[in-house]
């Protein structure tokens, strides 16, 4: 029983954090978000060169074969630096779906290789999301038709952009026609792939929400330590301290829930659905409270476009309902714990 | 990360489970806030001790079993999962015990710890005073060393000493340098409660029982051998024992997971009335998610400790988390019980002999004792987030 990360995993996370800190500084993101596509080929290239697009591609397809547990650290960094959906969706969620296809499936190895080297953008249209993130700039879309999984080239998809309050989110309604040429899985296999993809998308979002919560907490701590009123930093007042202490507490207790869910997914545990939903709920809750208390302690500055808090706050508001909103995930938790004979209580945290 | 228990851990779990199945009292013990219940609990503690299950993480030579913290978590899961009695001596075992192990002399450890593990000696804590509550450094009770250096003469008053009216010993902080102030000049002493000059006046708690007491000291002679740690270093001794370990040991996750399981059962058996209030289902889900998060946090932290990590002010998040979770769960139970919630244990129509009401009353104290949650939030803000004083 060892519920911790290896030193290698933690060191890798540090390295990714340092890389993103310089590559994805808020002023740089603001510039990118002002563009039509909202995406920067240059940033994408740097990210691919750093190997971040290759993380979960299997080793025999040119990747690093990283599992969900290591991604639970990575997605927090993606959230912390507000990296747009396209990276995690392609390098983690889509890569996971494609890697799970039977070896020898047409184009499988080609797609995985191109995810690894960053030369393909893949958007995922899971039915739980009414709109598809990054459908427009994608080269390939993974789309659902009932249980069927289709891999549809961008030119066969009609895309209608829908603006989000979070400028990093590029959402679209898609119209397309299923064809035999685009079908990559169906029936039981298709259903299983979509179920696994939903969990991976929800877990990815949960990790990003937790990273966003930490970022908003850090921004708020910095702000209240330097902003003075009544002759002293407002961070010395208990009312302000307690707002931020509450956020810190939520963040602390959300982390291990995220890690437990990642492990359940990586190991195909029967209870993975409830674990993932728990993670999504608790990380979303931490992020929403970090946003609410963050804007409160920033005062009127928090309500401005100018202060960076808004970038992370809007992303938190948006991601809370992505890959299953709270109602969806609460229903999955309820299904698990209210079931007859559910294994609950002491001693069932790691075993049925 | 490897979330499988080792064969040794599984065997330990099986052993604890088998022992509890064979030895659990057939009838629930009386409340340990009564003399009768206190002695019943003492008897139960003795049984646990004889099976070497009283203080599993203490060294064998001191009455323990030498378990690591994962095994301790397993023990707690089995213990609370079986619905075993509350631990009556845990202020001594879990607050003073680790301090003695870290700061006590060899003779103090041999003298105090085995008898504490077996509950032959029951301990009450002596931190708070009438004017030193959240501001504990305002302690004024004095312990002045005699001219020959053989004993302290203790004068003053302690309060909120849990079950002191039934206990044998008290541990706490006393001002040994009368010229000192705040956290300087304090010494950590163990005081026998049958010593001449000690007067104990019970305080009736919310539940109507004598759950805590005021303790008055009038020229009480305490041998210098009863000082734990160095003269004047009491504050350091009291604070230095890893705050995390004490906090976690005092309120293990299993206790709250057990309450969460009971709450799910209560909800499922009362759905016809409970579902009229749509907030109840949500609160029941949050009981499970909250207790599970606390357990996961404990395992994560224990794993990090085993790898040599140091846990600092983030321990204060534990106190806030479990106390608010416990309160929320009991509030939810009261809402489910509706008009039956107010009935006391001897009321014929009471559900589960008013166990939820008892827990609800005690849960009110959680955010107050062991450092109020407001104090914990200050600690988090100042020491974990680095905000200015």
PDB file of N, CA and C in Angstrom, chain B residues 171-220:
ATOM      1  N   UNK B 171      -2.401  16.050  32.598  1.00  0.00           N
ATOM      2  CA  UNK B 171      -1.171  16.594  32.011  1.00  0.00           C
ATOM      3  C   UNK B 171      -1.490  17.969  31.463  1.00  0.00           C
ATOM      4  N   UNK B 172      -0.491  18.868  31.529  1.00  0.00           N
ATOM      5  CA  UNK B 172      -0.758  20.200  30.994  1.00  0.00           C
ATOM      6  C   UNK B 172       0.408  21.140  31.186  1.00  0.00           C
ATOM      7  N   UNK B 173       0.174  22.385  30.850  1.00  0.00           N
ATOM      8  CA  UNK B 173       1.213  23.415  30.900  1.00  0.00           C
ATOM      9  C   UNK B 173       0.996  24.331  32.091  1.00  0.00           C
ATOM     10  N   UNK B 174       2.106  24.636  32.767  1.00  0.00           N
ATOM     11  CA  UNK B 174       2.071  25.508  33.942  1.00  0.00           C
ATOM     12  C   UNK B 174       3.231  26.497  33.842  1.00  0.00           C
ATOM     13  N   UNK B 175       3.006  27.678  34.408  1.00  0.00           N
ATOM     14  CA  UNK B 175       4.050  28.711  34.325  1.00  0.00           C
ATOM     15  C   UNK B 175       5.069  28.476  35.434  1.00  0.00           C
ATOM     16  N   UNK B 176       6.272  28.037  35.054  1.00  0.00           N
ATOM     17  CA  UNK B 176       7.286  27.715  36.068  1.00  0.00           C
ATOM     18  C   UNK B 176       8.232  28.892  36.296  1.00  0.00           C
ATOM     19  N   UNK B 177       8.184  29.884  35.418  1.00  0.00           N
ATOM     20  CA  UNK B 177       8.952  31.112  35.651  1.00  0.00           C
ATOM     21  C   UNK B 177       7.949  32.238  35.819  1.00  0.00           C
ATOM     22  N   UNK B 178       7.738  32.658  37.075  1.00  0.00           N
ATOM     23  CA  UNK B 178       6.666  33.642  37.333  1.00  0.00           C
ATOM     24  C   UNK B 178       6.907  34.964  36.624  1.00  0.00           C
ATOM     25  N   UNK B 179       8.158  35.252  36.264  1.00  0.00           N
ATOM     26  CA  UNK B 179       8.445  36.528  35.590  1.00  0.00           C
ATOM     27  C   UNK B 179       8.226  36.433  34.081  1.00  0.00           C
ATOM     28  N   UNK B 180       7.920  35.244  33.594  1.00  0.00           N
ATOM     29  CA  UNK B 180       7.827  35.051  32.150  1.00  0.00           C
ATOM     30  C   UNK B 180       6.456  35.470  31.628  1.00  0.00           C
ATOM     31  N   UNK B 181       6.368  35.568  30.296  1.00  0.00           N
ATOM     32  CA  UNK B 181       5.055  35.818  29.706  1.00  0.00           C
ATOM     33  C   UNK B 181       4.917  34.995  28.430  1.00  0.00           C
ATOM     34  N   UNK B 182       3.675  34.930  27.985  1.00  0.00           N
ATOM     35  CA  UNK B 182       3.335  34.218  26.745  1.00  0.00           C
ATOM     36  C   UNK B 182       3.901  32.797  26.760  1.00  0.00           C
ATOM     37  N   UNK B 183       4.477  32.352  25.628  1.00  0.00           N
ATOM     38  CA  UNK B 183       4.863  30.952  25.534  1.00  0.00           C
ATOM     39  C   UNK B 183       6.234  30.650  26.135  1.00  0.00           C
ATOM     40  N   UNK B 184       6.848  31.642  26.775  1.00  0.00           N
ATOM     41  CA  UNK B 184       8.110  31.387  27.470  1.00  0.00           C
ATOM     42  C   UNK B 184       7.818  30.964  28.901  1.00  0.00           C
ATOM     43  N   UNK B 185       8.775  30.281  29.522  1.00  0.00           N
ATOM     44  CA  UNK B 185       8.699  30.011  30.968  1.00  0.00           C
ATOM     45  C   UNK B 185       7.601  29.056  31.379  1.00  0.00           C
ATOM     46  N   UNK B 186       7.127  28.218  30.449  1.00  0.00           N
ATOM     47  CA  UNK B 186       6.103  27.219  30.787  1.00  0.00           C
ATOM     48  C   UNK B 186       6.753  25.839  30.905  1.00  0.00           C
ATOM     49  N   UNK B 187       6.234  25.015  31.792  1.00  0.00           N
ATOM     50  CA  UNK B 187       6.727  23.640  31.896  1.00  0.00           C
ATOM     51  C   UNK B 187       5.561  22.669  31.770  1.00  0.00           C
ATOM     52  N   UNK B 188       5.869  21.495  31.238  1.00  0.00           N
ATOM     53  CA  UNK B 188       4.865  20.480  30.927  1.00  0.00           C
ATOM     54  C   UNK B 188       4.888  19.465  32.070  1.00  0.00           C
ATOM     55  N   UNK B 189       3.803  19.358  32.812  1.00  0.00           N
ATOM     56  CA  UNK B 189       3.791  18.507  33.999  1.00  0.00           C
ATOM     57  C   UNK B 189       2.693  17.444  33.942  1.00  0.00           C
ATOM     58  N   UNK B 190       2.983  16.322  34.641  1.00  0.00           N
ATOM     59  CA  UNK B 190       1.975  15.293  34.879  1.00  0.00           C
ATOM     60  C   UNK B 190       1.593  15.359  36.357  1.00  0.00           C
ATOM     61  N   UNK B 191       0.318  15.574  36.639  1.00  0.00           N
ATOM     62  CA  UNK B 191      -0.135  15.800  38.012  1.00  0.00           C
ATOM     63  C   UNK B 191      -1.114  14.698  38.429  1.00  0.00           C
ATOM     64  N   UNK B 192      -0.810  13.969  39.526  1.00  0.00           N
ATOM     65  CA  UNK B 192      -1.775  12.966  39.992  1.00  0.00           C
ATOM     66  C   UNK B 192      -3.003  13.669  40.566  1.00  0.00           C
ATOM     67  N   UNK B 193      -4.176  13.252  40.153  1.00  0.00           N
ATOM     68  CA  UNK B 193      -5.380  13.985  40.572  1.00  0.00           C
ATOM     69  C   UNK B 193      -5.812  13.656  41.997  1.00  0.00           C
ATOM     70  N   UNK B 194      -5.148  12.651  42.624  1.00  0.00           N
ATOM     71  CA  UNK B 194      -5.476  12.373  44.026  1.00  0.00           C
ATOM     72  C   UNK B 194      -4.504  13.083  44.962  1.00  0.00           C
ATOM     73  N   UNK B 195      -3.651  13.956  44.438  1.00  0.00           N
ATOM     74  CA  UNK B 195      -2.694  14.663  45.287  1.00  0.00           C
ATOM     75  C   UNK B 195      -3.431  15.652  46.200  1.00  0.00           C
ATOM     76  N   UNK B 196      -2.921  15.840  47.431  1.00  0.00           N
ATOM     77  CA  UNK B 196      -3.535  16.838  48.319  1.00  0.00           C
ATOM     78  C   UNK B 196      -3.507  18.224  47.666  1.00  0.00           C
ATOM     79  N   UNK B 197      -4.617  18.949  47.792  1.00  0.00           N
ATOM     80  CA  UNK B 197      -4.687  20.298  47.231  1.00  0.00           C
ATOM     81  C   UNK B 197      -5.368  20.356  45.877  1.00  0.00           C
ATOM     82  N   UNK B 198      -5.693  19.181  45.307  1.00  0.00           N
ATOM     83  CA  UNK B 198      -6.411  19.168  44.021  1.00  0.00           C
ATOM     84  C   UNK B 198      -7.914  19.090  44.294  1.00  0.00           C
ATOM     85  N   UNK B 199      -8.661  20.001  43.699  1.00  0.00           N
ATOM     86  CA  UNK B 199     -10.125  19.961  43.808  1.00  0.00           C
ATOM     87  C   UNK B 199     -10.703  19.919  42.408  1.00  0.00           C
ATOM     88  N   UNK B 200     -11.623  18.986  42.201  1.00  0.00           N
ATOM     89  CA  UNK B 200     -12.210  18.859  40.861  1.00  0.00           C
ATOM     90  C   UNK B 200     -13.701  19.153  40.933  1.00  0.00           C
ATOM     91  N   UNK B 201     -14.130  20.106  40.132  1.00  0.00           N
ATOM     92  CA  UNK B 201     -15.550  20.452  40.118  1.00  0.00           C
ATOM     93  C   UNK B 201     -16.104  20.150  38.730  1.00  0.00           C
ATOM     94  N   UNK B 202     -17.043  19.210  38.678  1.00  0.00           N
ATOM     95  CA  UNK B 202     -17.543  18.829  37.348  1.00  0.00           C
ATOM     96  C   UNK B 202     -18.323  19.964  36.674  1.00  0.00           C
ATOM     97  N   UNK B 203     -18.271  19.979  35.365  1.00  0.00           N
ATOM     98  CA  UNK B 203     -19.090  20.907  34.583  1.00  0.00           C
ATOM     99  C   UNK B 203     -20.061  20.053  33.774  1.00  0.00           C
ATOM    100  N   UNK B 204     -21.329  20.389  33.897  1.00  0.00           N
ATOM    101  CA  UNK B 204     -22.334  19.651  33.153  1.00  0.00           C
ATOM    102  C   UNK B 204     -22.309  20.103  31.694  1.00  0.00           C
ATOM    103  N   UNK B 205     -22.188  19.141  30.804  1.00  0.00           N
ATOM    104  CA  UNK B 205     -22.101  19.489  29.385  1.00  0.00           C
ATOM    105  C   UNK B 205     -23.494  19.526  28.760  1.00  0.00           C
ATOM    106  N   UNK B 206     -23.522  19.840  27.467  1.00  0.00           N
ATOM    107  CA  UNK B 206     -24.773  19.966  26.718  1.00  0.00           C
ATOM    108  C   UNK B 206     -25.663  18.728  26.879  1.00  0.00           C
ATOM    109  N   UNK B 207     -25.026  17.555  27.045  1.00  0.00           N
ATOM    110  CA  UNK B 207     -25.796  16.311  27.159  1.00  0.00           C
ATOM    111  C   UNK B 207     -26.271  16.049  28.587  1.00  0.00           C
ATOM    112  N   UNK B 208     -26.026  17.010  29.508  1.00  0.00           N
ATOM    113  CA  UNK B 208     -26.488  16.843  30.872  1.00  0.00           C
ATOM    114  C   UNK B 208     -25.546  16.027  31.735  1.00  0.00           C
ATOM    115  N   UNK B 209     -24.480  15.495  31.130  1.00  0.00           N
ATOM    116  CA  UNK B 209     -23.549  14.642  31.889  1.00  0.00           C
ATOM    117  C   UNK B 209     -22.292  15.415  32.280  1.00  0.00           C
ATOM    118  N   UNK B 210     -21.547  14.818  33.235  1.00  0.00           N
ATOM    119  CA  UNK B 210     -20.359  15.515  33.757  1.00  0.00           C
ATOM    120  C   UNK B 210     -19.174  15.224  32.854  1.00  0.00           C
ATOM    121  N   UNK B 211     -19.273  15.720  31.630  1.00  0.00           N
ATOM    122  CA  UNK B 211     -18.316  15.347  30.592  1.00  0.00           C
ATOM    123  C   UNK B 211     -16.979  16.051  30.745  1.00  0.00           C
ATOM    124  N   UNK B 212     -16.953  17.185  31.435  1.00  0.00           N
ATOM    125  CA  UNK B 212     -15.667  17.818  31.715  1.00  0.00           C
ATOM    126  C   UNK B 212     -15.704  18.513  33.068  1.00  0.00           C
ATOM    127  N   UNK B 213     -14.563  19.122  33.421  1.00  0.00           N
ATOM    128  CA  UNK B 213     -14.450  19.623  34.791  1.00  0.00           C
ATOM    129  C   UNK B 213     -13.475  20.786  34.868  1.00  0.00           C
ATOM    130  N   UNK B 214     -13.637  21.546  35.966  1.00  0.00           N
ATOM    131  CA  UNK B 214     -12.624  22.525  36.358  1.00  0.00           C
ATOM    132  C   UNK B 214     -11.726  21.838  37.380  1.00  0.00           C
ATOM    133  N   UNK B 215     -10.444  22.116  37.320  1.00  0.00           N
ATOM    134  CA  UNK B 215      -9.513  21.520  38.279  1.00  0.00           C
ATOM    135  C   UNK B 215      -8.770  22.666  38.975  1.00  0.00           C
ATOM    136  N   UNK B 216      -8.870  22.684  40.303  1.00  0.00           N
ATOM    137  CA  UNK B 216      -8.211  23.736  41.095  1.00  0.00           C
ATOM    138  C   UNK B 216      -6.979  23.157  41.786  1.00  0.00           C
ATOM    139  N   UNK B 217      -5.894  23.929  41.807  1.00  0.00           N
ATOM    140  CA  UNK B 217      -4.642  23.488  42.437  1.00  0.00           C
ATOM    141  C   UNK B 217      -4.308  24.459  43.565  1.00  0.00           C
ATOM    142  N   UNK B 218      -4.155  23.900  44.761  1.00  0.00           N
ATOM    143  CA  UNK B 218      -3.896  24.743  45.928  1.00  0.00           C
ATOM    144  C   UNK B 218      -2.663  24.189  46.640  1.00  0.00           C
ATOM    145  N   UNK B 219      -1.492  24.767  46.338  1.00  0.00           N
ATOM    146  CA  UNK B 219      -0.211  24.287  46.877  1.00  0.00           C
ATOM    147  C   UNK B 219      -0.028  22.782  46.659  1.00  0.00           C
ATOM    148  N   UNK B 220      -0.284  22.342  45.467  1.00  0.00           N
ATOM    149  CA  UNK B 220      -0.144  20.913  45.145  1.00  0.00           C
ATOM    150  C   UNK B 220       1.326  20.615  44.870  1.00  0.00           C
TER     151      UNK B 220
END
